[in-house]
Amino acid sequence: MNIDFVYPDSAEQTDDWLYELCTSNKQLRIERDELGQIIIMSPSGGTSSNQLFKVLISFMEWAAAHENEGYGFESSAGFLLPSGAMRAPDAAWVSKERWERLTEQQKEKFPPLVPDFVIEVRSHSDSLKALKKKMTEWINNGCQLAWLIDPVEQKAYVYHAHGTHEEHSSFDKDLVATTVVPGLSIPLKKLKS
């Protein structure tokens, strides 16, 4: 099978080079880790995609009700982290004050900004170990609250800025935020396969 992959012509792999790589290969979901390694992620299967869709509905409803306080983002937005990584969470929230400090040019490409809050939803093709590492990376780079929702094992992991995290070992209750995005609630029961 042939895949048309466009590799930008440049001697140095700068942030602008990465942006050009991503925009030239829109059919792919691309990230960069803190070591500069390019990561091409596989698409989700139908069940996983539907589970993410259900999470995004709850997040979008909350974000719409709080639009004067900040900005919501979905998985096509990449963020440049202080570590040098460029990551694209399944959903993210940035406070209005922090977002509006960026220049228009910074907003147009990959914002050099760590979201205040991120959500990652594990699909069947995702490694749980790699996702947990990614959540720690978000927190280590300045994210205040990060949720890893794992419909595969029906668990949720909540990571806090102060370095602690908690595990929810059941999808019987809603996942509810009390800080950063207070009142955001994800009905985990709806994600059961």
mmCIF file with all atom_site columns, C-alpha atoms in Angstrom, residues 6-183:
data_model
loop_
_atom_site.group_PDB
_atom_site.id
_atom_site.type_symbol
_atom_site.label_atom_id
_atom_site.label_alt_id
_atom_site.label_comp_id
_atom_site.label_asym_id
_atom_site.label_entity_id
_atom_site.label_seq_id
_atom_site.pdbx_PDB_ins_code
_atom_site.Cartn_x
_atom_site.Cartn_y
_atom_site.Cartn_z
_atom_site.occupancy
_atom_site.B_iso_or_equiv
_atom_site.pdbx_formal_charge
_atom_site.auth_seq_id
_atom_site.auth_comp_id
_atom_site.auth_asym_id
_atom_site.auth_atom_id
_atom_site.pdbx_PDB_model_num
ATOM 1   C CA . VAL A 1 6   ? 5.452   14.691 2.621  1.00 0.00 ? 6   VAL A CA 1
ATOM 2   C CA . TYR A 1 7   ? 8.703   15.331 4.453  1.00 0.00 ? 7   TYR A CA 1
ATOM 3   C CA . PRO A 1 8   ? 9.583   19.050 4.625  1.00 0.00 ? 8   PRO A CA 1
ATOM 4   C CA . ASP A 1 9   ? 12.934  19.964 3.109  1.00 0.00 ? 9   ASP A CA 1
ATOM 5   C CA . SER A 1 10  ? 14.935  21.491 5.936  1.00 0.00 ? 10  SER A CA 1
ATOM 6   C CA . ALA A 1 11  ? 18.199  20.693 7.663  1.00 0.00 ? 11  ALA A CA 1
ATOM 7   C CA . GLU A 1 12  ? 16.815  21.581 11.081 1.00 0.00 ? 12  GLU A CA 1
ATOM 8   C CA . GLN A 1 13  ? 13.670  20.136 12.652 1.00 0.00 ? 13  GLN A CA 1
ATOM 9   C CA . THR A 1 14  ? 12.316  23.340 14.197 1.00 0.00 ? 14  THR A CA 1
ATOM 10  C CA . ASP A 1 15  ? 8.798   23.942 15.494 1.00 0.00 ? 15  ASP A CA 1
ATOM 11  C CA . ASP A 1 16  ? 7.956   25.520 12.117 1.00 0.00 ? 16  ASP A CA 1
ATOM 12  C CA . TRP A 1 17  ? 9.296   22.399 10.361 1.00 0.00 ? 17  TRP A CA 1
ATOM 13  C CA . LEU A 1 18  ? 7.053   20.242 12.575 1.00 0.00 ? 18  LEU A CA 1
ATOM 14  C CA . TYR A 1 19  ? 4.049   22.428 11.785 1.00 0.00 ? 19  TYR A CA 1
ATOM 15  C CA . GLU A 1 20  ? 4.775   22.069 8.054  1.00 0.00 ? 20  GLU A CA 1
ATOM 16  C CA . LEU A 1 21  ? 5.157   18.289 8.473  1.00 0.00 ? 21  LEU A CA 1
ATOM 17  C CA . CYS A 1 22  ? 1.749   18.079 10.150 1.00 0.00 ? 22  CYS A CA 1
ATOM 18  C CA . THR A 1 23  ? -0.059  20.378 7.740  1.00 0.00 ? 23  THR A CA 1
ATOM 19  C CA . SER A 1 24  ? 1.482   18.583 4.731  1.00 0.00 ? 24  SER A CA 1
ATOM 20  C CA . ASN A 1 25  ? 0.286   15.222 6.055  1.00 0.00 ? 25  ASN A CA 1
ATOM 21  C CA . LYS A 1 26  ? -3.225  16.017 7.255  1.00 0.00 ? 26  LYS A CA 1
ATOM 22  C CA . GLN A 1 27  ? -4.239  12.387 6.847  1.00 0.00 ? 27  GLN A CA 1
ATOM 23  C CA . LEU A 1 28  ? -1.971  11.530 9.809  1.00 0.00 ? 28  LEU A CA 1
ATOM 24  C CA . ARG A 1 29  ? -2.137  12.380 13.506 1.00 0.00 ? 29  ARG A CA 1
ATOM 25  C CA . ILE A 1 30  ? 1.402   13.364 14.469 1.00 0.00 ? 30  ILE A CA 1
ATOM 26  C CA . GLU A 1 31  ? 3.064   14.273 17.764 1.00 0.00 ? 31  GLU A CA 1
ATOM 27  C CA . ARG A 1 32  ? 6.688   14.818 18.843 1.00 0.00 ? 32  ARG A CA 1
ATOM 28  C CA . ASP A 1 33  ? 8.074   13.563 22.141 1.00 0.00 ? 33  ASP A CA 1
ATOM 29  C CA . GLU A 1 34  ? 10.557  15.382 24.373 1.00 0.00 ? 34  GLU A CA 1
ATOM 30  C CA . LEU A 1 35  ? 13.463  13.603 22.617 1.00 0.00 ? 35  LEU A CA 1
ATOM 31  C CA . GLY A 1 36  ? 12.403  14.942 19.209 1.00 0.00 ? 36  GLY A CA 1
ATOM 32  C CA . GLN A 1 37  ? 11.029  11.595 18.026 1.00 0.00 ? 37  GLN A CA 1
ATOM 33  C CA . ILE A 1 38  ? 8.117   11.897 15.593 1.00 0.00 ? 38  ILE A CA 1
ATOM 34  C CA . ILE A 1 39  ? 5.139   9.770  16.635 1.00 0.00 ? 39  ILE A CA 1
ATOM 35  C CA . ILE A 1 40  ? 2.479   8.784  14.110 1.00 0.00 ? 40  ILE A CA 1
ATOM 36  C CA . MET A 1 41  ? -0.623  7.572  15.890 1.00 0.00 ? 41  MET A CA 1
ATOM 37  C CA . SER A 1 42  ? -3.031  5.037  14.516 1.00 0.00 ? 42  SER A CA 1
ATOM 38  C CA . PRO A 1 43  ? -6.690  5.915  14.051 1.00 0.00 ? 43  PRO A CA 1
ATOM 39  C CA . SER A 1 44  ? -9.178  4.608  16.595 1.00 0.00 ? 44  SER A CA 1
ATOM 40  C CA . GLY A 1 45  ? -11.604 1.815  15.906 1.00 0.00 ? 45  GLY A CA 1
ATOM 41  C CA . GLY A 1 46  ? -15.337 2.437  15.829 1.00 0.00 ? 46  GLY A CA 1
ATOM 42  C CA . THR A 1 47  ? -16.080 1.650  19.478 1.00 0.00 ? 47  THR A CA 1
ATOM 43  C CA . SER A 1 48  ? -13.165 3.750  20.748 1.00 0.00 ? 48  SER A CA 1
ATOM 44  C CA . SER A 1 49  ? -14.079 6.657  18.498 1.00 0.00 ? 49  SER A CA 1
ATOM 45  C CA . ASN A 1 50  ? -17.664 6.574  19.757 1.00 0.00 ? 50  ASN A CA 1
ATOM 46  C CA . GLN A 1 51  ? -16.476 6.547  23.374 1.00 0.00 ? 51  GLN A CA 1
ATOM 47  C CA . LEU A 1 52  ? -14.280 9.581  22.739 1.00 0.00 ? 52  LEU A CA 1
ATOM 48  C CA . PHE A 1 53  ? -17.224 11.279 21.018 1.00 0.00 ? 53  PHE A CA 1
ATOM 49  C CA . LYS A 1 54  ? -19.346 10.797 24.170 1.00 0.00 ? 54  LYS A CA 1
ATOM 50  C CA . VAL A 1 55  ? -16.599 12.326 26.326 1.00 0.00 ? 55  VAL A CA 1
ATOM 51  C CA . LEU A 1 56  ? -16.280 15.270 23.938 1.00 0.00 ? 56  LEU A CA 1
ATOM 52  C CA . ILE A 1 57  ? -20.038 15.949 24.089 1.00 0.00 ? 57  ILE A CA 1
ATOM 53  C CA . SER A 1 58  ? -19.850 16.425 27.871 1.00 0.00 ? 58  SER A CA 1
ATOM 54  C CA . PHE A 1 59  ? -16.682 18.512 27.580 1.00 0.00 ? 59  PHE A CA 1
ATOM 55  C CA . MET A 1 60  ? -18.103 20.724 24.816 1.00 0.00 ? 60  MET A CA 1
ATOM 56  C CA . GLU A 1 61  ? -21.299 21.353 26.774 1.00 0.00 ? 61  GLU A CA 1
ATOM 57  C CA . TRP A 1 62  ? -19.249 22.395 29.818 1.00 0.00 ? 62  TRP A CA 1
ATOM 58  C CA . ALA A 1 63  ? -16.910 24.565 27.691 1.00 0.00 ? 63  ALA A CA 1
ATOM 59  C CA . ALA A 1 64  ? -19.855 26.310 26.008 1.00 0.00 ? 64  ALA A CA 1
ATOM 60  C CA . ALA A 1 65  ? -21.306 27.166 29.422 1.00 0.00 ? 65  ALA A CA 1
ATOM 61  C CA . HIS A 1 66  ? -17.894 28.600 30.475 1.00 0.00 ? 66  HIS A CA 1
ATOM 62  C CA . GLU A 1 67  ? -16.858 30.309 27.231 1.00 0.00 ? 67  GLU A CA 1
ATOM 63  C CA . ASN A 1 68  ? -16.202 33.618 29.018 1.00 0.00 ? 68  ASN A CA 1
ATOM 64  C CA . GLU A 1 69  ? -13.583 31.896 31.190 1.00 0.00 ? 69  GLU A CA 1
ATOM 65  C CA . GLY A 1 70  ? -11.460 30.117 28.598 1.00 0.00 ? 70  GLY A CA 1
ATOM 66  C CA . TYR A 1 71  ? -11.128 28.090 25.435 1.00 0.00 ? 71  TYR A CA 1
ATOM 67  C CA . GLY A 1 72  ? -11.734 24.430 24.657 1.00 0.00 ? 72  GLY A CA 1
ATOM 68  C CA . PHE A 1 73  ? -9.755  22.404 22.130 1.00 0.00 ? 73  PHE A CA 1
ATOM 69  C CA . GLU A 1 74  ? -10.186 19.001 20.520 1.00 0.00 ? 74  GLU A CA 1
ATOM 70  C CA . SER A 1 75  ? -7.597  16.511 19.309 1.00 0.00 ? 75  SER A CA 1
ATOM 71  C CA . SER A 1 76  ? -6.423  18.346 16.203 1.00 0.00 ? 76  SER A CA 1
ATOM 72  C CA . ALA A 1 77  ? -4.793  21.087 18.314 1.00 0.00 ? 77  ALA A CA 1
ATOM 73  C CA . GLY A 1 78  ? -1.117  20.552 19.087 1.00 0.00 ? 78  GLY A CA 1
ATOM 74  C CA . PHE A 1 79  ? 0.618   22.330 21.961 1.00 0.00 ? 79  PHE A CA 1
ATOM 75  C CA . LEU A 1 80  ? 4.367   23.021 22.272 1.00 0.00 ? 80  LEU A CA 1
ATOM 76  C CA . LEU A 1 81  ? 5.552   22.013 25.732 1.00 0.00 ? 81  LEU A CA 1
ATOM 77  C CA . PRO A 1 82  ? 8.573   23.412 27.596 1.00 0.00 ? 82  PRO A CA 1
ATOM 78  C CA . SER A 1 83  ? 10.191  19.944 27.275 1.00 0.00 ? 83  SER A CA 1
ATOM 79  C CA . GLY A 1 84  ? 10.341  20.356 23.485 1.00 0.00 ? 84  GLY A CA 1
ATOM 80  C CA . ALA A 1 85  ? 7.485   17.923 22.895 1.00 0.00 ? 85  ALA A CA 1
ATOM 81  C CA . MET A 1 86  ? 4.442   18.759 20.796 1.00 0.00 ? 86  MET A CA 1
ATOM 82  C CA . ARG A 1 87  ? 1.392   16.951 22.079 1.00 0.00 ? 87  ARG A CA 1
ATOM 83  C CA . ALA A 1 88  ? -2.231  16.864 20.952 1.00 0.00 ? 88  ALA A CA 1
ATOM 84  C CA . PRO A 1 89  ? -4.613  15.753 23.711 1.00 0.00 ? 89  PRO A CA 1
ATOM 85  C CA . ASP A 1 90  ? -8.079  14.416 22.951 1.00 0.00 ? 90  ASP A CA 1
ATOM 86  C CA . ALA A 1 91  ? -9.509  17.515 24.683 1.00 0.00 ? 91  ALA A CA 1
ATOM 87  C CA . ALA A 1 92  ? -7.973  20.537 26.402 1.00 0.00 ? 92  ALA A CA 1
ATOM 88  C CA . TRP A 1 93  ? -8.936  23.696 28.250 1.00 0.00 ? 93  TRP A CA 1
ATOM 89  C CA . VAL A 1 94  ? -6.915  26.928 28.483 1.00 0.00 ? 94  VAL A CA 1
ATOM 90  C CA . SER A 1 95  ? -7.952  29.846 30.665 1.00 0.00 ? 95  SER A CA 1
ATOM 91  C CA . LYS A 1 96  ? -8.880  33.030 28.823 1.00 0.00 ? 96  LYS A CA 1
ATOM 92  C CA . GLU A 1 97  ? -6.160  35.016 30.562 1.00 0.00 ? 97  GLU A CA 1
ATOM 93  C CA . ARG A 1 98  ? -3.385  32.620 29.522 1.00 0.00 ? 98  ARG A CA 1
ATOM 94  C CA . TRP A 1 99  ? -4.660  32.189 25.938 1.00 0.00 ? 99  TRP A CA 1
ATOM 95  C CA . GLU A 1 100 ? -4.982  35.908 25.342 1.00 0.00 ? 100 GLU A CA 1
ATOM 96  C CA . ARG A 1 101 ? -1.329  36.472 26.321 1.00 0.00 ? 101 ARG A CA 1
ATOM 97  C CA . LEU A 1 102 ? -0.307  34.676 23.120 1.00 0.00 ? 102 LEU A CA 1
ATOM 98  C CA . THR A 1 103 ? 0.307   36.534 19.883 1.00 0.00 ? 103 THR A CA 1
ATOM 99  C CA . GLU A 1 104 ? -1.974  35.861 16.916 1.00 0.00 ? 104 GLU A CA 1
ATOM 100 C CA . GLN A 1 105 ? 0.890   34.038 15.182 1.00 0.00 ? 105 GLN A CA 1
ATOM 101 C CA . GLN A 1 106 ? 1.381   31.777 18.229 1.00 0.00 ? 106 GLN A CA 1
ATOM 102 C CA . LYS A 1 107 ? -2.341  30.973 18.259 1.00 0.00 ? 107 LYS A CA 1
ATOM 103 C CA . GLU A 1 108 ? -2.323  30.072 14.546 1.00 0.00 ? 108 GLU A CA 1
ATOM 104 C CA . LYS A 1 109 ? 0.317   27.350 14.726 1.00 0.00 ? 109 LYS A CA 1
ATOM 105 C CA . PHE A 1 110 ? 1.084   25.073 17.683 1.00 0.00 ? 110 PHE A CA 1
ATOM 106 C CA . PRO A 1 111 ? 0.622   27.340 20.711 1.00 0.00 ? 111 PRO A CA 1
ATOM 107 C CA . PRO A 1 112 ? 3.682   27.400 22.993 1.00 0.00 ? 112 PRO A CA 1
ATOM 108 C CA . LEU A 1 113 ? 1.447   26.745 25.943 1.00 0.00 ? 113 LEU A CA 1
ATOM 109 C CA . VAL A 1 114 ? 0.556   23.890 28.264 1.00 0.00 ? 114 VAL A CA 1
ATOM 110 C CA . PRO A 1 115 ? -3.223  23.579 28.675 1.00 0.00 ? 115 PRO A CA 1
ATOM 111 C CA . ASP A 1 116 ? -4.625  24.000 32.178 1.00 0.00 ? 116 ASP A CA 1
ATOM 112 C CA . PHE A 1 117 ? -6.604  20.774 31.739 1.00 0.00 ? 117 PHE A CA 1
ATOM 113 C CA . VAL A 1 118 ? -6.376  17.826 29.363 1.00 0.00 ? 118 VAL A CA 1
ATOM 114 C CA . ILE A 1 119 ? -8.317  14.651 28.682 1.00 0.00 ? 119 ILE A CA 1
ATOM 115 C CA . GLU A 1 120 ? -6.942  11.550 27.012 1.00 0.00 ? 120 GLU A CA 1
ATOM 116 C CA . VAL A 1 121 ? -9.262  8.639  26.208 1.00 0.00 ? 121 VAL A CA 1
ATOM 117 C CA . ARG A 1 122 ? -7.601  5.279  25.675 1.00 0.00 ? 122 ARG A CA 1
ATOM 118 C CA . SER A 1 123 ? -8.540  3.381  22.550 1.00 0.00 ? 123 SER A CA 1
ATOM 119 C CA . HIS A 1 124 ? -7.960  -0.339 22.031 1.00 0.00 ? 124 HIS A CA 1
ATOM 120 C CA . SER A 1 125 ? -4.856  0.459  19.956 1.00 0.00 ? 125 SER A CA 1
ATOM 121 C CA . ASP A 1 126 ? -3.262  2.607  22.718 1.00 0.00 ? 126 ASP A CA 1
ATOM 122 C CA . SER A 1 127 ? -0.679  1.381  25.201 1.00 0.00 ? 127 SER A CA 1
ATOM 123 C CA . LEU A 1 128 ? -1.813  2.191  28.756 1.00 0.00 ? 128 LEU A CA 1
ATOM 124 C CA . LYS A 1 129 ? 1.822   2.500  29.863 1.00 0.00 ? 129 LYS A CA 1
ATOM 125 C CA . ALA A 1 130 ? 2.555   5.064  27.122 1.00 0.00 ? 130 ALA A CA 1
ATOM 126 C CA . LEU A 1 131 ? -0.598  7.044  27.966 1.00 0.00 ? 131 LEU A CA 1
ATOM 127 C CA . LYS A 1 132 ? 0.279   7.137  31.679 1.00 0.00 ? 132 LYS A CA 1
ATOM 128 C CA . LYS A 1 133 ? 3.727   8.423  30.745 1.00 0.00 ? 133 LYS A CA 1
ATOM 129 C CA . LYS A 1 134 ? 2.090   11.072 28.551 1.00 0.00 ? 134 LYS A CA 1
ATOM 130 C CA . MET A 1 135 ? -0.147  12.172 31.440 1.00 0.00 ? 135 MET A CA 1
ATOM 131 C CA . THR A 1 136 ? 2.892   12.561 33.691 1.00 0.00 ? 136 THR A CA 1
ATOM 132 C CA . GLU A 1 137 ? 4.525   14.567 30.901 1.00 0.00 ? 137 GLU A CA 1
ATOM 133 C CA . TRP A 1 138 ? 1.532   16.925 30.812 1.00 0.00 ? 138 TRP A CA 1
ATOM 134 C CA . ILE A 1 139 ? 1.756   17.491 34.580 1.00 0.00 ? 139 ILE A CA 1
ATOM 135 C CA . ASN A 1 140 ? 5.560   17.852 34.586 1.00 0.00 ? 140 ASN A CA 1
ATOM 136 C CA . ASN A 1 141 ? 5.254   20.557 31.935 1.00 0.00 ? 141 ASN A CA 1
ATOM 137 C CA . GLY A 1 142 ? 2.712   22.615 33.912 1.00 0.00 ? 142 GLY A CA 1
ATOM 138 C CA . CYS A 1 143 ? -0.756  21.179 33.285 1.00 0.00 ? 143 CYS A CA 1
ATOM 139 C CA . GLN A 1 144 ? -2.927  21.661 36.382 1.00 0.00 ? 144 GLN A CA 1
ATOM 140 C CA . LEU A 1 145 ? -5.290  18.709 35.948 1.00 0.00 ? 145 LEU A CA 1
ATOM 141 C CA . ALA A 1 146 ? -5.216  15.743 33.563 1.00 0.00 ? 146 ALA A CA 1
ATOM 142 C CA . TRP A 1 147 ? -7.716  12.924 33.113 1.00 0.00 ? 147 TRP A CA 1
ATOM 143 C CA . LEU A 1 148 ? -6.905  9.603  31.511 1.00 0.00 ? 148 LEU A CA 1
ATOM 144 C CA . ILE A 1 149 ? -10.118 7.716  30.809 1.00 0.00 ? 149 ILE A CA 1
ATOM 145 C CA . ASP A 1 150 ? -9.627  4.041  30.011 1.00 0.00 ? 150 ASP A CA 1
ATOM 146 C CA . PRO A 1 151 ? -12.784 2.380  28.656 1.00 0.00 ? 151 PRO A CA 1
ATOM 147 C CA . VAL A 1 152 ? -10.741 -0.735 27.810 1.00 0.00 ? 152 VAL A CA 1
ATOM 148 C CA . GLU A 1 153 ? -10.190 -1.589 31.505 1.00 0.00 ? 153 GLU A CA 1
ATOM 149 C CA . GLN A 1 154 ? -13.023 0.667  32.766 1.00 0.00 ? 154 GLN A CA 1
ATOM 150 C CA . LYS A 1 155 ? -10.736 2.806  34.914 1.00 0.00 ? 155 LYS A CA 1
ATOM 151 C CA . ALA A 1 156 ? -10.002 6.507  35.109 1.00 0.00 ? 156 ALA A CA 1
ATOM 152 C CA . TYR A 1 157 ? -6.846  8.208  36.318 1.00 0.00 ? 157 TYR A CA 1
ATOM 153 C CA . VAL A 1 158 ? -6.775  11.761 37.653 1.00 0.00 ? 158 VAL A CA 1
ATOM 154 C CA . TYR A 1 159 ? -3.416  13.575 37.703 1.00 0.00 ? 159 TYR A CA 1
ATOM 155 C CA . HIS A 1 160 ? -2.952  16.746 39.767 1.00 0.00 ? 160 HIS A CA 1
ATOM 156 C CA . ALA A 1 161 ? -0.412  19.563 39.435 1.00 0.00 ? 161 ALA A CA 1
ATOM 157 C CA . HIS A 1 162 ? 1.072   18.835 42.859 1.00 0.00 ? 162 HIS A CA 1
ATOM 158 C CA . GLY A 1 163 ? 2.213   15.445 41.588 1.00 0.00 ? 163 GLY A CA 1
ATOM 159 C CA . THR A 1 164 ? -0.400  13.144 43.047 1.00 0.00 ? 164 THR A CA 1
ATOM 160 C CA . HIS A 1 165 ? -2.809  11.036 41.108 1.00 0.00 ? 165 HIS A CA 1
ATOM 161 C CA . GLU A 1 166 ? -5.786  8.894  41.929 1.00 0.00 ? 166 GLU A CA 1
ATOM 162 C CA . GLU A 1 167 ? -7.305  5.869  40.260 1.00 0.00 ? 167 GLU A CA 1
ATOM 163 C CA . HIS A 1 168 ? -11.033 5.288  39.833 1.00 0.00 ? 168 HIS A CA 1
ATOM 164 C CA . SER A 1 169 ? -11.505 1.545  39.411 1.00 0.00 ? 169 SER A CA 1
ATOM 165 C CA . SER A 1 170 ? -15.117 1.633  38.300 1.00 0.00 ? 170 SER A CA 1
ATOM 166 C CA . PHE A 1 171 ? -17.239 3.262  35.648 1.00 0.00 ? 171 PHE A CA 1
ATOM 167 C CA . ASP A 1 172 ? -20.276 3.266  37.957 1.00 0.00 ? 172 ASP A CA 1
ATOM 168 C CA . LYS A 1 173 ? -19.904 6.944  38.928 1.00 0.00 ? 173 LYS A CA 1
ATOM 169 C CA . ASP A 1 174 ? -19.377 10.144 36.989 1.00 0.00 ? 174 ASP A CA 1
ATOM 170 C CA . LEU A 1 175 ? -15.893 11.652 36.817 1.00 0.00 ? 175 LEU A CA 1
ATOM 171 C CA . VAL A 1 176 ? -16.324 15.156 38.262 1.00 0.00 ? 176 VAL A CA 1
ATOM 172 C CA . ALA A 1 177 ? -13.849 18.047 38.504 1.00 0.00 ? 177 ALA A CA 1
ATOM 173 C CA . THR A 1 178 ? -13.809 20.275 41.565 1.00 0.00 ? 178 THR A CA 1
ATOM 174 C CA . THR A 1 179 ? -10.822 22.410 40.491 1.00 0.00 ? 179 THR A CA 1
ATOM 175 C CA . VAL A 1 180 ? -9.471  23.928 37.247 1.00 0.00 ? 180 VAL A CA 1
ATOM 176 C CA . VAL A 1 181 ? -12.657 23.010 35.316 1.00 0.00 ? 181 VAL A CA 1
ATOM 177 C CA . PRO A 1 182 ? -15.108 22.901 38.247 1.00 0.00 ? 182 PRO A CA 1
ATOM 178 C CA . GLY A 1 183 ? -18.384 21.184 37.494 1.00 0.00 ? 183 GLY A CA 1
#
